[in-house]
CSV table of N, CA, C and O in Angstrom, one decimal:
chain,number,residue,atom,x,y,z
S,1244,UNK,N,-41.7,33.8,-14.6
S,1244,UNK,CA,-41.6,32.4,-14.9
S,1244,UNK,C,-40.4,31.7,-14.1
S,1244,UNK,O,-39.5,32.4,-13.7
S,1245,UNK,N,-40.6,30.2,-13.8
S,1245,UNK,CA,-39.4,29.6,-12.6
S,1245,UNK,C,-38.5,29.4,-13.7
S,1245,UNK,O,-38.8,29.0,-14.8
S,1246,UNK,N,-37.1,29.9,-13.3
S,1246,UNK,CA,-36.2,29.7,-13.8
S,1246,UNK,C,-35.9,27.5,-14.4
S,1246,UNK,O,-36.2,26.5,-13.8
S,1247,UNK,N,-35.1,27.9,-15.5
S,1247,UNK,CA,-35.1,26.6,-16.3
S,1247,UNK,C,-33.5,26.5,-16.4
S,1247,UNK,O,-32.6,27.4,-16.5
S,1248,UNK,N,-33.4,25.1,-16.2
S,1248,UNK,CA,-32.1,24.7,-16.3
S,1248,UNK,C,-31.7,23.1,-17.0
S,1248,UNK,O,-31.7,21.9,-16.6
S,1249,UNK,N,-31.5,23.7,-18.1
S,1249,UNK,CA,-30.6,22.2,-18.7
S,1249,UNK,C,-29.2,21.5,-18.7
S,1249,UNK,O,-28.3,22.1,-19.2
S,1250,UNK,N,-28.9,20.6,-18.3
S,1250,UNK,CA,-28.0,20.0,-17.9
S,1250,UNK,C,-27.9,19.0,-19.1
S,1250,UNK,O,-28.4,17.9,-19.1
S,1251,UNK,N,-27.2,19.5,-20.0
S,1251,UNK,CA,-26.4,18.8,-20.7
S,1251,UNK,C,-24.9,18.3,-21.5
S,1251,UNK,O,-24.0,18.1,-20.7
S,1252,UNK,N,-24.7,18.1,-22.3
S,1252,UNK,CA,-23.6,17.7,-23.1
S,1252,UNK,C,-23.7,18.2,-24.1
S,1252,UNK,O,-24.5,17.8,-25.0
S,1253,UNK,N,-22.8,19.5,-24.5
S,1253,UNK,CA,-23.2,19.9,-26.1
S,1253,UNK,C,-23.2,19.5,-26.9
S,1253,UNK,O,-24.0,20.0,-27.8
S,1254,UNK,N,-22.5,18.7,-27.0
S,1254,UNK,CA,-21.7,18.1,-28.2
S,1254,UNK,C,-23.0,16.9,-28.7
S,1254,UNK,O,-23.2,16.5,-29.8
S,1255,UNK,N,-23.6,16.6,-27.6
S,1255,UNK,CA,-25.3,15.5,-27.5
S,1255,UNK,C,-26.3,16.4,-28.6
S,1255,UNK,O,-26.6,17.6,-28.5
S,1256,UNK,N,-26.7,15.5,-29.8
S,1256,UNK,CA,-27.7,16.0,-30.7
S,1256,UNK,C,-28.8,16.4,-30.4
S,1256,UNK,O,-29.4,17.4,-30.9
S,1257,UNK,N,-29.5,15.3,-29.1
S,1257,UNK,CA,-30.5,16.0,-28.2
S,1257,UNK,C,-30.7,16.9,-27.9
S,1257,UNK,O,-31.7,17.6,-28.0
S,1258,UNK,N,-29.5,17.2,-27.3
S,1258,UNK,CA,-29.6,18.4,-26.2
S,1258,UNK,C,-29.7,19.6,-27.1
S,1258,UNK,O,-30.6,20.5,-26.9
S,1259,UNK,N,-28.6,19.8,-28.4
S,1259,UNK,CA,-28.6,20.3,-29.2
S,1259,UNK,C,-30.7,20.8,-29.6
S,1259,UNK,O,-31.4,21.8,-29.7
S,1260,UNK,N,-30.8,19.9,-29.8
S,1260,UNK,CA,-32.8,20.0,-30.4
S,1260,UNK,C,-33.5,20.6,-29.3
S,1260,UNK,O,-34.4,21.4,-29.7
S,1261,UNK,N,-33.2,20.5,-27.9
S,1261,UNK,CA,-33.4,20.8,-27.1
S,1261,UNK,C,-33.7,22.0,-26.3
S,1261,UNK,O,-34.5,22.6,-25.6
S,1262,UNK,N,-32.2,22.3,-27.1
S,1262,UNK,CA,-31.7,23.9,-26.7
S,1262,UNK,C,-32.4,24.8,-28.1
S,1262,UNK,O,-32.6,26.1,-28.2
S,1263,UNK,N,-32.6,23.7,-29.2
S,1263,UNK,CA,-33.3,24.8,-29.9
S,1263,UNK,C,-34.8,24.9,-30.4
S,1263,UNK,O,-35.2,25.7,-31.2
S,1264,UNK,N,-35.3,24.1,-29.8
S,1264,UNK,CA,-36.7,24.2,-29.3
S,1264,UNK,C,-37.0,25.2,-28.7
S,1264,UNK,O,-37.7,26.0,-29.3
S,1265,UNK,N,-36.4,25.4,-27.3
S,1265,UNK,CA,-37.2,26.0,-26.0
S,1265,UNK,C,-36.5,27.7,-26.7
S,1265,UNK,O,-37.2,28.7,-26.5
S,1266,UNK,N,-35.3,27.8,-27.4
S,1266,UNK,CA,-35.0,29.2,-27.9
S,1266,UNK,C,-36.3,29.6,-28.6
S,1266,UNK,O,-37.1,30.3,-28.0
S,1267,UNK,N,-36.4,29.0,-29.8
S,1267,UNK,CA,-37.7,28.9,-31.1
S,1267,UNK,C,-39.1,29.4,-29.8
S,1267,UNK,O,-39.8,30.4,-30.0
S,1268,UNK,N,-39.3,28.8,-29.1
S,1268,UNK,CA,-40.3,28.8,-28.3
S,1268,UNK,C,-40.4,30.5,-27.3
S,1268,UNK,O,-41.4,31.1,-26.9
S,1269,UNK,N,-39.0,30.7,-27.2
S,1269,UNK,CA,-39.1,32.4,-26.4
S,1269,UNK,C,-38.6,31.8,-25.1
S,1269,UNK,O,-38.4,32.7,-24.3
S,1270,UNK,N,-38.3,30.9,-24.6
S,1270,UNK,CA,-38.0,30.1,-23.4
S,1270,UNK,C,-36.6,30.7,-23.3
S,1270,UNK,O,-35.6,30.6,-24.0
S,1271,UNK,N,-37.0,31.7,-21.7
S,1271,UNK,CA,-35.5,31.6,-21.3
S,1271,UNK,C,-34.5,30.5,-20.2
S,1271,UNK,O,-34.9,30.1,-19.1
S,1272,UNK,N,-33.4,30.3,-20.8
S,1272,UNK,CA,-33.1,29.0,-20.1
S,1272,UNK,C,-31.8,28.9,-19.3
S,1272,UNK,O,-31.3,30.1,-19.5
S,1273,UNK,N,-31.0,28.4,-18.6
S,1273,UNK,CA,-29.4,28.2,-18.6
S,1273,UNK,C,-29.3,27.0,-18.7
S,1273,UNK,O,-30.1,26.1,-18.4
S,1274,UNK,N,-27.5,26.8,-19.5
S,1274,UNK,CA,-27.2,25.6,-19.8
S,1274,UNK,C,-26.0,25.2,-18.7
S,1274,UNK,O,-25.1,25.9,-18.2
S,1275,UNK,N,-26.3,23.8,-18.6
S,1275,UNK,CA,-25.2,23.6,-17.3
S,1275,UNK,C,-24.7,22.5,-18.2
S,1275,UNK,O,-25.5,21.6,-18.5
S,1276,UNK,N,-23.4,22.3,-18.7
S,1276,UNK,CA,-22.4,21.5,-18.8
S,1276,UNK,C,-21.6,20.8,-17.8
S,1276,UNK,O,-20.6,21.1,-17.1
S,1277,UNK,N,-22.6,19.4,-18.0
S,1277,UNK,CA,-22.1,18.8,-16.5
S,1277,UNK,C,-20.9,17.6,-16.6
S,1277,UNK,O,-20.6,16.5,-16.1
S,1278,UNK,N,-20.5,18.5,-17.8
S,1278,UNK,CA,-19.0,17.4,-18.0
S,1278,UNK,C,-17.6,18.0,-17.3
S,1278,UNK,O,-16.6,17.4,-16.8
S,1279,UNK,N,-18.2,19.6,-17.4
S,1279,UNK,CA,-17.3,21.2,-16.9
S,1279,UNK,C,-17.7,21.0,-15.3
S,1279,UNK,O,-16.9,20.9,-14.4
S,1280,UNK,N,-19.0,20.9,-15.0
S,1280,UNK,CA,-19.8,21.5,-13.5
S,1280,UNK,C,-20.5,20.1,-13.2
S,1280,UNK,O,-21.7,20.0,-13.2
S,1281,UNK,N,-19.6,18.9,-12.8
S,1281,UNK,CA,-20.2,17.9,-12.4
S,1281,UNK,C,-21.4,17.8,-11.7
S,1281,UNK,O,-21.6,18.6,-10.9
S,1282,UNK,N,-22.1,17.0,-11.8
S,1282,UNK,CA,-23.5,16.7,-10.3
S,1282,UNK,C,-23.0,16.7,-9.1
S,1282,UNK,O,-23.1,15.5,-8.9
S,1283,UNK,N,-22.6,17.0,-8.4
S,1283,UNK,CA,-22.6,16.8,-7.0
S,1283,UNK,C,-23.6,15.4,-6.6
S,1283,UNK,O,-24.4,15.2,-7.5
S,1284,UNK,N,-23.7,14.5,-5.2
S,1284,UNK,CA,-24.4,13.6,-5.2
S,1284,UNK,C,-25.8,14.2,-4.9
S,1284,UNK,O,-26.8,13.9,-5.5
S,1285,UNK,N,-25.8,15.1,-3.9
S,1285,UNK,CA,-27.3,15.8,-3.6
S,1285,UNK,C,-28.2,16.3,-4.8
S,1285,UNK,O,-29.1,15.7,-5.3
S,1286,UNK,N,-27.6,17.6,-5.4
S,1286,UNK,CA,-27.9,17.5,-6.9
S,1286,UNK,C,-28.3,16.8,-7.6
S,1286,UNK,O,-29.2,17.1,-8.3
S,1287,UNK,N,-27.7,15.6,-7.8
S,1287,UNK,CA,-28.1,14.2,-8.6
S,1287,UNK,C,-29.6,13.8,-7.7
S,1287,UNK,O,-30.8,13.9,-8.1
S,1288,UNK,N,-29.1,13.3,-6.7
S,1288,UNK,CA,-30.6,12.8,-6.1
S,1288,UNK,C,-31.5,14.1,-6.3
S,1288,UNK,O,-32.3,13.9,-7.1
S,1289,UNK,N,-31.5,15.1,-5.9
S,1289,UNK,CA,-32.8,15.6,-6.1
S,1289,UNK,C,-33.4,16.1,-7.3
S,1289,UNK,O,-34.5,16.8,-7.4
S,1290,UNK,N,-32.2,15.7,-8.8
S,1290,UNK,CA,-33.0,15.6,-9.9
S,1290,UNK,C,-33.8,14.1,-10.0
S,1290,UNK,O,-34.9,14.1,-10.5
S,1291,UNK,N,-33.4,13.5,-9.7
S,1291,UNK,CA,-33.7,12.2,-9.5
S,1291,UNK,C,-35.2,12.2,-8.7
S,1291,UNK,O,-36.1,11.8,-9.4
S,1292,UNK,N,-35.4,12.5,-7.8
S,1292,UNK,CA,-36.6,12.7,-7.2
S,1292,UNK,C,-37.7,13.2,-8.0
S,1292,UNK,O,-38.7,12.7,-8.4
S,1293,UNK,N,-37.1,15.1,-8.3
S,1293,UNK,CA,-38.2,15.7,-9.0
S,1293,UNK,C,-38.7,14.8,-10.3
S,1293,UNK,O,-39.9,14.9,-10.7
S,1294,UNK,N,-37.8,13.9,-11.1
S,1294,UNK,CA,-37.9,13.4,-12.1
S,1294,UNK,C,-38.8,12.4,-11.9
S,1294,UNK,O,-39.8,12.5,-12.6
S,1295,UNK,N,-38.7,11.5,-11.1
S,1295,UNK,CA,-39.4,10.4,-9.9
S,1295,UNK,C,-39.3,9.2,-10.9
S,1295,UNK,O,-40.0,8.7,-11.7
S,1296,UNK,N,-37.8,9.1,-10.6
S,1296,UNK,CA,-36.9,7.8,-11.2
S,1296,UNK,C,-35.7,7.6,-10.8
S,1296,UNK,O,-34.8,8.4,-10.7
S,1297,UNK,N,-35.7,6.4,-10.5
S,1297,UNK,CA,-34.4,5.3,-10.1
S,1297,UNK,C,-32.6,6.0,-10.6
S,1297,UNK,O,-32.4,6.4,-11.7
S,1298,UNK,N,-31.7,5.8,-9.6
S,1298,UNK,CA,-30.8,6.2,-10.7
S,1298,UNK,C,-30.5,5.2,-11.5
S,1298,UNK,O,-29.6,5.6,-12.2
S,1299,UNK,N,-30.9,4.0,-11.8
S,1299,UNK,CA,-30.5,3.2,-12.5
S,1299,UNK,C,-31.9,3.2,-13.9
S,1299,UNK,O,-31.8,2.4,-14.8
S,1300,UNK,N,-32.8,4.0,-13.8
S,1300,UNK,CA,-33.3,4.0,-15.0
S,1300,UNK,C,-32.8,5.4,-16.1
S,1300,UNK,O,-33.3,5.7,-17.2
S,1301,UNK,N,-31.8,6.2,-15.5
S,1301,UNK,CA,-30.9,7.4,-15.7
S,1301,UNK,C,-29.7,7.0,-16.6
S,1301,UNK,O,-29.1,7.8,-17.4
S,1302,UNK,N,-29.3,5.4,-16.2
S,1302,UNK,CA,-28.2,5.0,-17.1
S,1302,UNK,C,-28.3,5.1,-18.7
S,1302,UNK,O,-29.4,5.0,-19.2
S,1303,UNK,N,-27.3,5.1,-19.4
S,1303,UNK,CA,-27.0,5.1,-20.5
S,1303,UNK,C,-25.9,3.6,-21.4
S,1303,UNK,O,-24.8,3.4,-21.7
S,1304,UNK,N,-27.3,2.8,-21.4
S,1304,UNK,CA,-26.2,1.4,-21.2
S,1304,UNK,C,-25.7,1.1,-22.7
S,1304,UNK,O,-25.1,0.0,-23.0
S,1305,UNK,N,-26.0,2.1,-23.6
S,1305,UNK,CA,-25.3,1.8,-24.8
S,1305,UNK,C,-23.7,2.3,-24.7
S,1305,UNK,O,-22.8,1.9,-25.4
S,1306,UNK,N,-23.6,3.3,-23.8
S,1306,UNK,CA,-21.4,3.4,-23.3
S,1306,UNK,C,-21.0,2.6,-23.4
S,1306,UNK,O,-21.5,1.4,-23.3
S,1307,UNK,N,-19.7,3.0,-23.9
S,1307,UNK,CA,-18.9,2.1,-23.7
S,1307,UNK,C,-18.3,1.7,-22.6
S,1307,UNK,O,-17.6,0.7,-22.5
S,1308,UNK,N,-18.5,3.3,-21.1
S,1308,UNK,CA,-17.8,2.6,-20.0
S,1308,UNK,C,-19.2,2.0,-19.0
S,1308,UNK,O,-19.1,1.9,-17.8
S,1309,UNK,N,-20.3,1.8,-19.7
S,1309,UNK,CA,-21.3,1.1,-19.4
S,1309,UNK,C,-20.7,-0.6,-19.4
S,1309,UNK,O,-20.5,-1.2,-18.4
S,1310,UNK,N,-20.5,-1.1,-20.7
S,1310,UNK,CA,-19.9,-2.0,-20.9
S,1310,UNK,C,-18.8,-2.3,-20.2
S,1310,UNK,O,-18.9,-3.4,-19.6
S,1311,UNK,N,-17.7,-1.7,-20.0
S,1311,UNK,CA,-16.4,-1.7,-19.5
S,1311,UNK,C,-16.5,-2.3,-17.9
S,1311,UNK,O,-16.0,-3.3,-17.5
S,1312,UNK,N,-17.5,-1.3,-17.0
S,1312,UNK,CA,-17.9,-1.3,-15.3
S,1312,UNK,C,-18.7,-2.6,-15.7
S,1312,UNK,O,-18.4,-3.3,-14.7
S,1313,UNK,N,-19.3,-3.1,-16.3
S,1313,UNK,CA,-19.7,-4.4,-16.5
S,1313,UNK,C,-20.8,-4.1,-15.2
S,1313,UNK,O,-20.8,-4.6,-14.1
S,1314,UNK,N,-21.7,-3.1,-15.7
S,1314,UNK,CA,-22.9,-3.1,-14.7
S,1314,UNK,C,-24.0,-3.6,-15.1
S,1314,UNK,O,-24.9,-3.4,-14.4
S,1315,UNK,N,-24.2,-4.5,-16.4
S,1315,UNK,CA,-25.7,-5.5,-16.6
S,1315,UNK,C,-24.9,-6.4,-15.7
S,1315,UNK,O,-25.1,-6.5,-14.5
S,1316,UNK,N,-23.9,-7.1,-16.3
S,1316,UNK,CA,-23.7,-8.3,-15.1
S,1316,UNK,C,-23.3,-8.1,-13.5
S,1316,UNK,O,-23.5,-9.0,-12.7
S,1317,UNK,N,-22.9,-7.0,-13.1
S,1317,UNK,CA,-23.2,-6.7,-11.4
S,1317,UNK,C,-24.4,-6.6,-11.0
S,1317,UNK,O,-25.4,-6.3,-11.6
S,1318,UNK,N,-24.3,-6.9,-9.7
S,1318,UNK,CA,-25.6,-6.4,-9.3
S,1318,UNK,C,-25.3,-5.2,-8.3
S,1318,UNK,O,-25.2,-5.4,-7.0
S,1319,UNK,N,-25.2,-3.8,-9.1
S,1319,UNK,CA,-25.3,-2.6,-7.9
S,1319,UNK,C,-26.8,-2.5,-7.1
S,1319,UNK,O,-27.9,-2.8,-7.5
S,1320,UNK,N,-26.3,-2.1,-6.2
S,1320,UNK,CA,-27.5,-1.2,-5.7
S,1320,UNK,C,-27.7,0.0,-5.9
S,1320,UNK,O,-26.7,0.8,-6.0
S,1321,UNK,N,-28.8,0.3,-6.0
S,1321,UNK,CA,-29.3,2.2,-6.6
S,1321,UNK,C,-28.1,3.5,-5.9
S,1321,UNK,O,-27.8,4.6,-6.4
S,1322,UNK,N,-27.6,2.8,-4.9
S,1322,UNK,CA,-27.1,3.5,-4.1
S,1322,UNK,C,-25.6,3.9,-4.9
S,1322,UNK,O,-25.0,5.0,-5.1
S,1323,UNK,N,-25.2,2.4,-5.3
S,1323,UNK,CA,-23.9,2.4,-6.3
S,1323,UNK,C,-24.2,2.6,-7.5
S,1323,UNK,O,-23.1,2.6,-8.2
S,1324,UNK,N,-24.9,2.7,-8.0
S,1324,UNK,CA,-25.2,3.8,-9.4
S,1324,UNK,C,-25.2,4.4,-8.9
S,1324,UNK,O,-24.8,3.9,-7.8
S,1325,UNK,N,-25.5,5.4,-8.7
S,1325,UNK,CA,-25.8,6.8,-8.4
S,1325,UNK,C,-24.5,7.2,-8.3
S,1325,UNK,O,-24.2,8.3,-8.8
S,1326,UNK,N,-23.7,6.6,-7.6
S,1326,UNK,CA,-22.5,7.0,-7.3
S,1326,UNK,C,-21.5,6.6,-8.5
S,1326,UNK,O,-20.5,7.3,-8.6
S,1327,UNK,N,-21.8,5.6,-9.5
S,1327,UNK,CA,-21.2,5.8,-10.7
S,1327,UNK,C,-21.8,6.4,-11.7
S,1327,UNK,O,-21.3,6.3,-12.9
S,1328,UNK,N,-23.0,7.4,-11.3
S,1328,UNK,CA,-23.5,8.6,-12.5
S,1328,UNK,C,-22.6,9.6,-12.2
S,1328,UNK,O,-22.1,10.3,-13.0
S,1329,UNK,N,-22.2,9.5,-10.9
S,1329,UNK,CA,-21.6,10.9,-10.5
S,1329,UNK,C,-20.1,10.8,-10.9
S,1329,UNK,O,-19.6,11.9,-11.0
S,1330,UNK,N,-19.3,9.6,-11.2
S,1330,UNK,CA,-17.8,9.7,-11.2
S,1330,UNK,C,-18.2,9.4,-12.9
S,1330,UNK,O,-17.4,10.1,-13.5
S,1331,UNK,N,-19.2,8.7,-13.8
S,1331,UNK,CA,-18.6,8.7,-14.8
S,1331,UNK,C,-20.1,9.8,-15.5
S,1331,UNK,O,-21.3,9.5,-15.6
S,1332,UNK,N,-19.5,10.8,-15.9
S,1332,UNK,CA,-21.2,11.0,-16.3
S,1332,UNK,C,-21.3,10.8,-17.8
S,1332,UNK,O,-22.2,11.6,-18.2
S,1333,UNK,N,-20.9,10.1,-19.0
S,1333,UNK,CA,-21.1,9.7,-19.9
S,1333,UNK,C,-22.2,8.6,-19.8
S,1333,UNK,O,-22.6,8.0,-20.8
S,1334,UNK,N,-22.7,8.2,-18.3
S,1334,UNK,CA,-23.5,7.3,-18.0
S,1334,UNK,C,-24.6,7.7,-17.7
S,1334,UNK,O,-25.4,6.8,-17.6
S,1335,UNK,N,-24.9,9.3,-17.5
S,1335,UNK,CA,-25.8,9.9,-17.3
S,1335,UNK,C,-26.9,10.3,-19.2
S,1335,UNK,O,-26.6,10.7,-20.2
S,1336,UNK,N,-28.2,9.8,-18.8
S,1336,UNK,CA,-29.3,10.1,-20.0
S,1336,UNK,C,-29.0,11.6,-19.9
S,1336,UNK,O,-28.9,12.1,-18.8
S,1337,UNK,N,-29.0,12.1,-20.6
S,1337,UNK,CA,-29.4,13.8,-21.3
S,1337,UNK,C,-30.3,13.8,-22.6
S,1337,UNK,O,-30.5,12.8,-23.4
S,1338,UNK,N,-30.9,15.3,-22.6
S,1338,UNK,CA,-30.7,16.3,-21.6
S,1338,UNK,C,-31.4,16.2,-20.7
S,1338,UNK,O,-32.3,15.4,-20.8
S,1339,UNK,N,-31.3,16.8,-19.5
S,1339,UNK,CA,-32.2,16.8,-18.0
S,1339,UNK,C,-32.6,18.2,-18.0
S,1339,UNK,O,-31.7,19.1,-18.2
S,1340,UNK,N,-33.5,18.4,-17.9
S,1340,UNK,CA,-34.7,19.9,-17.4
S,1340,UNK,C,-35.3,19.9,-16.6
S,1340,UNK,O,-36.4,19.4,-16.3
S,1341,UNK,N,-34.5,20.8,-15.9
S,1341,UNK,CA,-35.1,21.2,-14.2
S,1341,UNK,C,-35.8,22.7,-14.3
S,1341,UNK,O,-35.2,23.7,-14.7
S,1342,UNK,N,-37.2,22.4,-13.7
S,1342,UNK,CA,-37.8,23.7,-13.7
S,1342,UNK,C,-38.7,23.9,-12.3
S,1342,UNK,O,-39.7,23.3,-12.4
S,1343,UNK,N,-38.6,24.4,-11.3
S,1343,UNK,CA,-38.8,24.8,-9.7
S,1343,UNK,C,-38.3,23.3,-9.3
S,1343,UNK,O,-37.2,22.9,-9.2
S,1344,UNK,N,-39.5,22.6,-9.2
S,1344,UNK,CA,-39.9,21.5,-8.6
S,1344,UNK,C,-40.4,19.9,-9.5
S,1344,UNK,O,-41.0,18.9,-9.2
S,1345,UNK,N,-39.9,20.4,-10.3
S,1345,UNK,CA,-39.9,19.6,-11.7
S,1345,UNK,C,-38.9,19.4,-12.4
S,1345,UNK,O,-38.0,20.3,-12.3
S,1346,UNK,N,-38.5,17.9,-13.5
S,1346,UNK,CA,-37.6,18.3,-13.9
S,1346,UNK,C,-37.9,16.6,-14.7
S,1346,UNK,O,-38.4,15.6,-14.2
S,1347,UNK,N,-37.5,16.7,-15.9
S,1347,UNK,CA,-37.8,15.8,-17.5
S,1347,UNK,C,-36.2,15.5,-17.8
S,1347,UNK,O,-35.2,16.1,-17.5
S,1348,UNK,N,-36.5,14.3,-18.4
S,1348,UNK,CA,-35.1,13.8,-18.8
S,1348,UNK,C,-35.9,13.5,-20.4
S,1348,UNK,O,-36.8,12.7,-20.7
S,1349,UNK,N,-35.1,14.8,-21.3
S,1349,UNK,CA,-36.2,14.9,-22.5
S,1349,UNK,C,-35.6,14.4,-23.6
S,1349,UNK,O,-35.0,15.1,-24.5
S,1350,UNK,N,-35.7,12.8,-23.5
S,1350,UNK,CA,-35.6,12.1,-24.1
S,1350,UNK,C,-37.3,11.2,-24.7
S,1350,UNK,O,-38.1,10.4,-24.1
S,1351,UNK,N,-37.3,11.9,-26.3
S,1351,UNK,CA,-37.3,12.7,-26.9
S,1351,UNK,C,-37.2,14.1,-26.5
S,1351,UNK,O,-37.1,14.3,-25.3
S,1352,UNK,N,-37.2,15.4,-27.5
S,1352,UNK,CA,-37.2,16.8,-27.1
S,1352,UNK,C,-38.7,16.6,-26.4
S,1352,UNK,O,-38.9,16.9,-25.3
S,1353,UNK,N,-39.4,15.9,-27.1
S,1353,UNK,CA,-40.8,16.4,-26.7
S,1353,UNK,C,-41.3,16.3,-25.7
S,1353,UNK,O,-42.3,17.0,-25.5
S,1354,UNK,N,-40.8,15.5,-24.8
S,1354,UNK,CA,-40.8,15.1,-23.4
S,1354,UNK,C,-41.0,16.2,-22.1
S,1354,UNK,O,-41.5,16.1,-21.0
S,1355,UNK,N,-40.3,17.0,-22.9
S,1355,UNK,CA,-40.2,19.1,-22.2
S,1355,UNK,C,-42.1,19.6,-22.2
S,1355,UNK,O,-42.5,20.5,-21.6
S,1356,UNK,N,-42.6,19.1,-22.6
S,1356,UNK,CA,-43.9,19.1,-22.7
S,1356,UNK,C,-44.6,18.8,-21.0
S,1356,UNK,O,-45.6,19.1,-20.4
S,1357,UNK,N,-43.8,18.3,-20.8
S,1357,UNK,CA,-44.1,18.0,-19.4
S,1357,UNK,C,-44.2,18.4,-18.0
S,1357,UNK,O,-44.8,18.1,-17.0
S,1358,UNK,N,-43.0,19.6,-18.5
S,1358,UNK,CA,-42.9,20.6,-17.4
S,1358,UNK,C,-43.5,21.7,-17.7
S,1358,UNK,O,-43.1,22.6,-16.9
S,1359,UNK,N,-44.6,22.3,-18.8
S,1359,UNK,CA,-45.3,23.0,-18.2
S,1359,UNK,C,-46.9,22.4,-18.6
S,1359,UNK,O,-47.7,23.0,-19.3
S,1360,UNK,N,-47.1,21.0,-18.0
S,1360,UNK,CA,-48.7,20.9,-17.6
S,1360,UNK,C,-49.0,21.5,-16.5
S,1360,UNK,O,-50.1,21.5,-16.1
């Protein structure tokens, strides 16, 4: 089976449901704490790709350093999100599930459904 990788926030209730789903299920997985093991920008884009979504539909605009960067009222370009997923990642959606060539932002858990059609 292609190896599976979740990237999340432990301390996230999600991710938390997430992680014990795919256990319950027999799914072997790794967890990447990407508060510890940041995105790198390539990394980011090519979750972003397999995901086949905007970095800016990846945001988390209930933050509060959502609020603070005052990015509803800017107008970044995709190019500058992305670059503020990567310096703040409290702005990043979790959890993210990357599996080969695939990869869900499984918001709900149930969403993981998706990487093995």
């Amino acid at each position: 089976m292609t190896k599976i990788t979740v990237y999340e926030k432990p301390t996230c209730t999600t991710c938390r449901n997430v992680s014990k789903l795919l256990v319950e299920n027999g799914v072997d997985f790794e967890k990447v704490n990407y508060y510890i093991e940041p995105f790198s920008r390539s990394q980011l884009q090519s979750l972003l790709k397999k995901m086949k979504i905007k970095p800016s539909e990846l945001l988390r605009k209930k933050e509060e350093i959502y609020k603070k960067l005052k990015i509803k009222e800017k107008n970044y370009s995709e190019d500058q999100i992305l670059e503020l997923l990567i310096k703040h990642p409290d702005l990043v959606q979790r959890p993210i599930i990357e599996m080969g060539n695939k990869a869900v932002l499984a918001r709900p858990p149930e969403k993981l459904n998706e990487l093995f059609k």
